[in-house]
Coordinates of C-alpha atoms in Angstrom, one line a residue:
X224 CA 154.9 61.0 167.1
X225 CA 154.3 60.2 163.7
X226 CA 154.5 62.7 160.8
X227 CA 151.9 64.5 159.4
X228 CA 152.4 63.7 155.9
X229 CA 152.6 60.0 156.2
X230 CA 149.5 57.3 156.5
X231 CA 149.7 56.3 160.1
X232 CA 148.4 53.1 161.6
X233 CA 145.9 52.9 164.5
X234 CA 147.8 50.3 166.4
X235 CA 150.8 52.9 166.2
X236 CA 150.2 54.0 169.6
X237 CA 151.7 56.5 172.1
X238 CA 152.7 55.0 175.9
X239 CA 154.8 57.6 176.8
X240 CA 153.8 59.4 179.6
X241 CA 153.4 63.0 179.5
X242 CA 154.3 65.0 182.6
X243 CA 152.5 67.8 184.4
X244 CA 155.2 69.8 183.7
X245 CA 154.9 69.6 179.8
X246 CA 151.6 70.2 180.1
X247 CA 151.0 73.4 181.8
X248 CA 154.5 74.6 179.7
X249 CA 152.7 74.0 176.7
X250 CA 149.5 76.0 177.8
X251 CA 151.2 79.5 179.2
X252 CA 150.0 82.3 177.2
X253 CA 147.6 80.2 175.2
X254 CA 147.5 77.9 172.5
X255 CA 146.3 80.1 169.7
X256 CA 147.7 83.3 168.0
X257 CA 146.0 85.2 165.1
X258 CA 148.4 85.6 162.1
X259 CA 148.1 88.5 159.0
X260 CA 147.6 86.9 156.3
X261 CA 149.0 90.1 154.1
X262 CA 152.1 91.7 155.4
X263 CA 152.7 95.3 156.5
X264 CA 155.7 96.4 155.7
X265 CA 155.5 99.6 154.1
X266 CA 153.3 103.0 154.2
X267 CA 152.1 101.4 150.8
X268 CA 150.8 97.7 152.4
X269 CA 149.4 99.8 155.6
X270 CA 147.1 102.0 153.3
X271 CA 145.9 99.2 151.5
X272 CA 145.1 96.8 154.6
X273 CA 143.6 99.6 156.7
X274 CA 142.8 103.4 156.1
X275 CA 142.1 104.9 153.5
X276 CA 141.7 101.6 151.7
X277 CA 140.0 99.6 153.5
X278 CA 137.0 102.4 153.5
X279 CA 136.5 101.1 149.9
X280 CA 135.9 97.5 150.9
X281 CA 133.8 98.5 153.4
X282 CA 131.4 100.2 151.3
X283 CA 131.1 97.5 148.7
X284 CA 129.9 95.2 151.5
X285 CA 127.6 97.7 152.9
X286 CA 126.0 97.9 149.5
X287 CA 126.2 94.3 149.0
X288 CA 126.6 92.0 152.4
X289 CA 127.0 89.1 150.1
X290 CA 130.7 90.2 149.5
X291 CA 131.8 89.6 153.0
X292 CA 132.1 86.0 152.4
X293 CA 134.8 87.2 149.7
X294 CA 136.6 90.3 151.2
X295 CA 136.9 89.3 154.9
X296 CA 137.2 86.1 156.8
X297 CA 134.2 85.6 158.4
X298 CA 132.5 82.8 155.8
X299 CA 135.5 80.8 156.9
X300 CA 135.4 81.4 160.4
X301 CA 134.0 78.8 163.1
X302 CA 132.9 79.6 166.3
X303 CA 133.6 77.4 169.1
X304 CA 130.9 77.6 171.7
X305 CA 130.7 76.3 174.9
X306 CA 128.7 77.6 178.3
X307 CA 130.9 74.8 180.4
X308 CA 128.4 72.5 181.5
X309 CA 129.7 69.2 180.2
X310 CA 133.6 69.6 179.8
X311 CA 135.4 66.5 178.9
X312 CA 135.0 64.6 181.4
X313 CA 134.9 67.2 184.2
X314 CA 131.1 68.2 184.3
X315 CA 130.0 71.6 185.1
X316 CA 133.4 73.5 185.2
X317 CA 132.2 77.1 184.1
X318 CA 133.0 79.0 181.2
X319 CA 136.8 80.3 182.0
X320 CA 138.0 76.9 183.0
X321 CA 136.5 75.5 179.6
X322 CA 138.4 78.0 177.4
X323 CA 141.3 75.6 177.4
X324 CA 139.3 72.8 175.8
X325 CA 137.7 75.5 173.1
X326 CA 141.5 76.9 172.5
X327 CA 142.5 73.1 171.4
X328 CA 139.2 72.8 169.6
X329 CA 140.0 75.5 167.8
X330 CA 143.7 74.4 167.1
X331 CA 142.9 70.6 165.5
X332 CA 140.3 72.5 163.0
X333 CA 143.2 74.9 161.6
X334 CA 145.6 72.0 162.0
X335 CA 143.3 69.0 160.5
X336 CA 140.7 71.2 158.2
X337 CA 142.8 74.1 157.6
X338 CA 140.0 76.5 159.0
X339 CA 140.1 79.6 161.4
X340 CA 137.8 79.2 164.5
X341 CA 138.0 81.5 167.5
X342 CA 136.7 80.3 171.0
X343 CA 133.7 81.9 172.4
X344 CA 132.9 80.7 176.0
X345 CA 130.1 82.2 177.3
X346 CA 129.1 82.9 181.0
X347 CA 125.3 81.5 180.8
X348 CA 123.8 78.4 181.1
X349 CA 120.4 79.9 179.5
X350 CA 119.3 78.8 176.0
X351 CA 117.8 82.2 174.9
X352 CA 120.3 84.0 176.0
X353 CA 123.2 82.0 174.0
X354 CA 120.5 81.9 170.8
X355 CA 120.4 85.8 171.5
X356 CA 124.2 86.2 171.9
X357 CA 124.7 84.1 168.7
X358 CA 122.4 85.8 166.5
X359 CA 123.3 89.0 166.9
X360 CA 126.8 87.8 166.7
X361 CA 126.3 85.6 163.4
X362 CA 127.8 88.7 160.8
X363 CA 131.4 87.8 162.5
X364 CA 131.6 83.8 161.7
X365 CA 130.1 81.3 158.9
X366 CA 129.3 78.9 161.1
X367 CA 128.8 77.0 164.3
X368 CA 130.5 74.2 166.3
X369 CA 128.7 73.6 170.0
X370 CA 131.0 71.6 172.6
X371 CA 130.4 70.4 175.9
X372 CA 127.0 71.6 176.2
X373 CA 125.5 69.6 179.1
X374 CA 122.1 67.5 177.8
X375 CA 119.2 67.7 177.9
X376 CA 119.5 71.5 177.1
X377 CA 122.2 70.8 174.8
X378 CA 119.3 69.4 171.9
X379 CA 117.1 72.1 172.4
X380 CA 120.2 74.8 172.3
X381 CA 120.9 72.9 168.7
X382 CA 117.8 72.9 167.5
X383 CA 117.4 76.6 168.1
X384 CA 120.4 77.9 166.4
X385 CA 119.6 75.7 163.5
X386 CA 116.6 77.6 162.6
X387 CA 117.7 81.3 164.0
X388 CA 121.2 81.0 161.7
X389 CA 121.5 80.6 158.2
X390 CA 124.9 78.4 158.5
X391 CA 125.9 75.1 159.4
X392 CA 125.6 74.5 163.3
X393 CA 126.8 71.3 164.6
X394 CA 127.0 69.9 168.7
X395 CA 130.0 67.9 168.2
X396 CA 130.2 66.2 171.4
X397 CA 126.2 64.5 169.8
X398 CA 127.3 64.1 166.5
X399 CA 131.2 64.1 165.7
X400 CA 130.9 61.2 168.1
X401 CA 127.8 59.5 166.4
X402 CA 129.5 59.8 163.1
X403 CA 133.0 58.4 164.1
X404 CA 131.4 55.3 165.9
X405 CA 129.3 54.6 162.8
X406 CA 132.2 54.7 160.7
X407 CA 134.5 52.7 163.2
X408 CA 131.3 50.1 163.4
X409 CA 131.5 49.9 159.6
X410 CA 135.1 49.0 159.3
X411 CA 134.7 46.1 162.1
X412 CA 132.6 44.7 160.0
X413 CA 134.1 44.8 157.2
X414 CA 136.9 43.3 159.0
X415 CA 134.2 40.3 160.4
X416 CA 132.2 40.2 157.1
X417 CA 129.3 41.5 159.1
X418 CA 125.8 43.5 158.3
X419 CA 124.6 45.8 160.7
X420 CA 121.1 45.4 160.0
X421 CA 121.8 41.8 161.9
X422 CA 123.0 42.8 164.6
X423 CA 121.8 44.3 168.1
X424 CA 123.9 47.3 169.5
X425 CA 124.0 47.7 173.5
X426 CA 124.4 51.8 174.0
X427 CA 125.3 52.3 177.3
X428 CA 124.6 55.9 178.1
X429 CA 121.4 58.2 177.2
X430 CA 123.0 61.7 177.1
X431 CA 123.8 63.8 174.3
X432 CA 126.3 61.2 172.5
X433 CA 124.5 58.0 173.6
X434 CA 121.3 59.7 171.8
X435 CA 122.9 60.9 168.6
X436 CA 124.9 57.7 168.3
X437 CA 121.5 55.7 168.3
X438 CA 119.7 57.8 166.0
X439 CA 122.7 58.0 163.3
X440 CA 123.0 53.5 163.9
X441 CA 118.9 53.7 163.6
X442 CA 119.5 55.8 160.7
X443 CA 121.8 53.3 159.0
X444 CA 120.2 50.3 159.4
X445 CA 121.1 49.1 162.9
X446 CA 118.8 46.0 163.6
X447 CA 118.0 46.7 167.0
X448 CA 119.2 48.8 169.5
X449 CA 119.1 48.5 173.0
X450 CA 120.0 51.9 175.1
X451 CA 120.6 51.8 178.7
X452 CA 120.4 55.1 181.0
X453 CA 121.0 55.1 184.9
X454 CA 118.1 53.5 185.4
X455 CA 118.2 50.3 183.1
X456 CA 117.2 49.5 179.5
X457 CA 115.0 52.1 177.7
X458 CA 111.7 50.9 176.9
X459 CA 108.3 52.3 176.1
X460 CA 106.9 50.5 180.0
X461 CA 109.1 52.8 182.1
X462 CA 107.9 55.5 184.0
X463 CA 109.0 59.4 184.1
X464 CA 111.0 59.2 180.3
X465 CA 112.1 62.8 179.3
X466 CA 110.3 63.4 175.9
X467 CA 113.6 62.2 174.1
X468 CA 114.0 59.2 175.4
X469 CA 110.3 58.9 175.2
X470 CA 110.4 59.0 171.1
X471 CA 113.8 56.5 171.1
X472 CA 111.8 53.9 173.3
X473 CA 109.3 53.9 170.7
X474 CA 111.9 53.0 168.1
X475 CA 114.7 51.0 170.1
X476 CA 114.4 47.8 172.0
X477 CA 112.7 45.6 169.5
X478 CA 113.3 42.7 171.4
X479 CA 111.1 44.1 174.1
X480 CA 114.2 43.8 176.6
X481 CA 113.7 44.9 180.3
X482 CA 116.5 45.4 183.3
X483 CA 119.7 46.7 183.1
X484 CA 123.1 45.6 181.7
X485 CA 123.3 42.0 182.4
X486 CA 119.8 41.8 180.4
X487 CA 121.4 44.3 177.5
X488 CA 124.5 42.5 177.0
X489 CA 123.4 38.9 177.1
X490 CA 123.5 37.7 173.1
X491 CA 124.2 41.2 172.1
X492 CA 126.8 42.0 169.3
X493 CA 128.0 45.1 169.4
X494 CA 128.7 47.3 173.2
X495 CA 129.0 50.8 173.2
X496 CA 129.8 52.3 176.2
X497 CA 129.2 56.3 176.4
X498 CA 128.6 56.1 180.6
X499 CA 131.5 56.3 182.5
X500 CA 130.3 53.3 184.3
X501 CA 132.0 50.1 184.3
X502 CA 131.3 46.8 182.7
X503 CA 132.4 43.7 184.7
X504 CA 134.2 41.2 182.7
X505 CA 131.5 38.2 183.2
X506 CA 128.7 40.4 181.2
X507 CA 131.0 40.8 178.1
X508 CA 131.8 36.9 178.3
X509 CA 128.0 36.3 177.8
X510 CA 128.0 38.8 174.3
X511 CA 127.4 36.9 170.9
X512 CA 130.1 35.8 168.9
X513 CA 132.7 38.1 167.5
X514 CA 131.4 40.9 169.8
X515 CA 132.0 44.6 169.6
X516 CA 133.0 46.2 172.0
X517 CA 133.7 50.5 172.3
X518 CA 134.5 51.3 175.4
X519 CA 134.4 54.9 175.3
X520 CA 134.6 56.9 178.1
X521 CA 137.5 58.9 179.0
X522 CA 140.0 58.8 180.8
X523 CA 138.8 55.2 182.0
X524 CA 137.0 53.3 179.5
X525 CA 134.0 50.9 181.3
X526 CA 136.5 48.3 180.5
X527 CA 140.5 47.8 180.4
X528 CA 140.3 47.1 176.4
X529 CA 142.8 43.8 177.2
X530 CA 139.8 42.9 179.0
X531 CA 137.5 43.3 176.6
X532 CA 139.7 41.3 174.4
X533 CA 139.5 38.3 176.1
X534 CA 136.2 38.1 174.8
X535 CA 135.4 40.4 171.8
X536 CA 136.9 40.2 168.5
X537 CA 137.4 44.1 167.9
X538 CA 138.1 46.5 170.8
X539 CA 137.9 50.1 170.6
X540 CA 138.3 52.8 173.1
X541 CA 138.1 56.8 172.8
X542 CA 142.3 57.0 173.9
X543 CA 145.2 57.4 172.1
X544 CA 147.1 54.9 174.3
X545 CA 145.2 52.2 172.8
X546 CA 144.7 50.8 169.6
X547 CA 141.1 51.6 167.4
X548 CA 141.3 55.3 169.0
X549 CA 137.8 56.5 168.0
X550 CA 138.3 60.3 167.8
X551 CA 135.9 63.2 166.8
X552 CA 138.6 64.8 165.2
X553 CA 138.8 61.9 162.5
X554 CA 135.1 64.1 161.6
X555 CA 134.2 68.0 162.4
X556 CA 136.8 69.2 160.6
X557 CA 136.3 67.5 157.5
X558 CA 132.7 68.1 157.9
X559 CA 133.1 71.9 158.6
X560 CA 135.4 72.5 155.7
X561 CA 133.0 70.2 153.4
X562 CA 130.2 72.5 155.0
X563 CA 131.7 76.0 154.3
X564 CA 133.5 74.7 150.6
X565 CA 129.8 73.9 149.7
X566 CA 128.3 76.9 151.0
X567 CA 126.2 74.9 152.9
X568 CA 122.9 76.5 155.2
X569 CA 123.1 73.7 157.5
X570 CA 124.7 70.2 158.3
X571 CA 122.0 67.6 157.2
X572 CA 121.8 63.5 158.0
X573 CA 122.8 62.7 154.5
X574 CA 126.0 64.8 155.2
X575 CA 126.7 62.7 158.3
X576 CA 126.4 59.1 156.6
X577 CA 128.8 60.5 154.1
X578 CA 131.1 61.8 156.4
X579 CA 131.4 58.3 158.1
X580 CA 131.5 56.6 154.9
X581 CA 134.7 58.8 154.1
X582 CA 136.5 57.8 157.3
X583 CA 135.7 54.2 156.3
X584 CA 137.4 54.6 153.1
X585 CA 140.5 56.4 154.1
X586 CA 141.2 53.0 155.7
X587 CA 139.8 50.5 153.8
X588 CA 142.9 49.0 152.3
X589 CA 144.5 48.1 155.3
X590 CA 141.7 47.3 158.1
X591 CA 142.5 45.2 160.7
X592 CA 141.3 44.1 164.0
X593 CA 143.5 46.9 165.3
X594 CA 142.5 49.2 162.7
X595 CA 139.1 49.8 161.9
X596 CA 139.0 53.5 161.4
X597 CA 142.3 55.8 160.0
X598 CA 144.7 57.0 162.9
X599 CA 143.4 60.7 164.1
X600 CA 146.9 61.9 162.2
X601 CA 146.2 60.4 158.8
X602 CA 146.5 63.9 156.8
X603 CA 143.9 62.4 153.7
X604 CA 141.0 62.1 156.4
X605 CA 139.2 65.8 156.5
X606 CA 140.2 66.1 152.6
X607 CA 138.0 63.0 152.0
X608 CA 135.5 63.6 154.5
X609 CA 135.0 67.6 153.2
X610 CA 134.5 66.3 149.6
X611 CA 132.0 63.7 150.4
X612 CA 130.5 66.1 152.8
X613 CA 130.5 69.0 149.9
X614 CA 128.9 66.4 147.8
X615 CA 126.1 65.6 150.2
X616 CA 125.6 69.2 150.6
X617 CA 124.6 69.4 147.0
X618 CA 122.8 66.1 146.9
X619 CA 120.5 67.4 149.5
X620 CA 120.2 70.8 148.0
X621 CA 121.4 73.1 151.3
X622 CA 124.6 73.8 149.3

């Protein structure tokens, strides 16, 4: 594996296998420990760090809670949240079996943003009674990262803890997604010479990252957008729409497309797929020229990428094993550290576009076809992405 501290390539990719073995080895016990950040090594240290001294600290904060942020850790602290709905790509495996996926969530923001986050799994599926739980536990962490929250109640869950906490919350599986596509669809076409206002963009997939990657492309210009759920294309005609759907219909489609794939992908230059459905060959052979195509979906992306490539002129997939790996951890924990260096209330739009207009620039001086966003272990990605984030903060005066 390639060193942290030097600039690797996308197309550097892994094909190693990895066994069982080395998996479950690396798991026992946990992958996360909580180190002192002041040693005790003496009766001296021990009455500084706890009693009698730490009675002092204590009482500064509870005559002014605003010194918390500097005399403990909790201002720098992000919680990892989950209820276990939507796990990866295992669905509705309950809290405890999701505390796994939290523990590594919680690793790649210490080891990628240099923050502290502790994994809080929760054993409800009910939205007040996570908003409750996180309320009342809001004094112990600066802010919120939500992961593999099943939609639709994963927007309304969001939207909640936006207003009831007074720190950034973010569901990463919406928008770390959303923001890594955009900035992976910037650096294709900068690598085609392309404009994404000219250009029509096939979503495949309406759930919580299909709808947070059209609103972020609708956001920065996308000319049209054409989202497909289970049922076919997304249009303003079709029957029994939840209400989110209901408001993209109204601002996707402009080409007043109806049916299902074959309809969506005929012509189209850009294919995202967010599904895990499959794409037969034949429908990306009838894309435009110099197609797009992200397939997404892990562990089997909706098509073999040398598939694809028969056809498109940029391939991306979410895997590691493949070239133009398009991975959240190329954003949250640039855009948490921006967050919390900015002091920031909450994680706005503007922050977003920056954050993918960060990524883009990490790699700008060496995209390819088979590099259109940094490699998930470039070490200048979540500097560059918390500074523009900081910036944005400020901009958009939450900072």
């Amino acid at each position: 594996m390639t060193a942290l501290n030097e600039h690797p390539r996308t197309a550097d990719v892994s094909t190693e296998p990895v066994t069982d073995e080395e998996i479950f080895a690396a798991h026992e016990g946990g992958k996360l420990g909580i180190a002192v950040t002041k040693p005790l090594a003496d009766p001296r240290s021990l009455a500084i760090a706890y009693t009698p001294g730490v009675a002092k600290v204590s009482r500064a904060i509870a005559e002014d809670a605003s010194l918390a942020a500097r005399y403990t850790w909790a201002s720098r602290l992000v919680a990892v949240v989950s209820d276990g709905t939507a796990v990866l790509g295992l669905g509705d495996i309950g809290a405890s079996a999701s505390l796994p996926v939290m523990e590594g969530k919680a690793a790649l923001f210490k080891t990628f943003g240099g923050l502290d986050s502790i994994p809080l799994v929760l054993d409800t599926t009910d939205v007040d009674e996570i908003v409750e739980t996180l309320v009342r536990l809001r004094p112990s962490f600066g802010a919120v990262n939500l992961e593999d929250v099943s939609a639709p109640r994963c927007f309304e869950l969001e939207e909640r803890l936006i207003e009831a906490l007074d720190c950034p919350v973010m569901h990463d599986d919406q928008h770390g997604t959303a923001i890594v596509l955009l900035a992976a669809l910037r650096g294709a076409n900068k690598v085609l010479d392309k404009d994404i206002a000219g250009q029509r963009v096939v979503i495949a997939g309406a759930g919580a990252a299909g709808i947070a990657c059209a609103k972020i492309l609708l956001a920065a210009g996308a000319g049209d957008i054409t989202l497909l759920d289970s049922r076919g294309i997304i249009h303003s005609g079709r029957d029994n729409l939840n209400p989110i759907k209901a408001r993209l219909a109204e601002v996707t489609n402009t080409s007043g497309l109806r049916g299902g794939q074959a309809e969506a992908l005929r012509g189209a230059d850009v294919f995202v797929g967010l599904s895990a459905g499959t794409v037969p060959e034949e429908l990306v052979a009838t894309m435009g020229p110099d197609a797009i195509v992200f397939a997404l979906s892990n562990p089997d992306p909706e098509i073999h990428p040398e598939v694809a490539a028969r056809h498109a002129a940029i391939v991306a997939t979410g895997r590691s094993d493949f070239p133009n790996q398009i991975n959240n951890v190329l954003a949250f924990p640039g855009i948490f550290r921006g967050a919390l260096d900015s002091g920031a209330r909450r994680i706005t739009e503007r922050m977003k576009l920056a954050a993918a207009d960060a990524i883009v620039a990490v790699a700008e001086d060496d995209l390819a076809a088979d590099r259109i966003v940094p490699s998930a272990l470039d070490p200048r990605v979540a500097p560059e992405v918390a500074a523009a984030v900081a910036r944005a903060a400020k901009e958009d005066g939450v900072a």
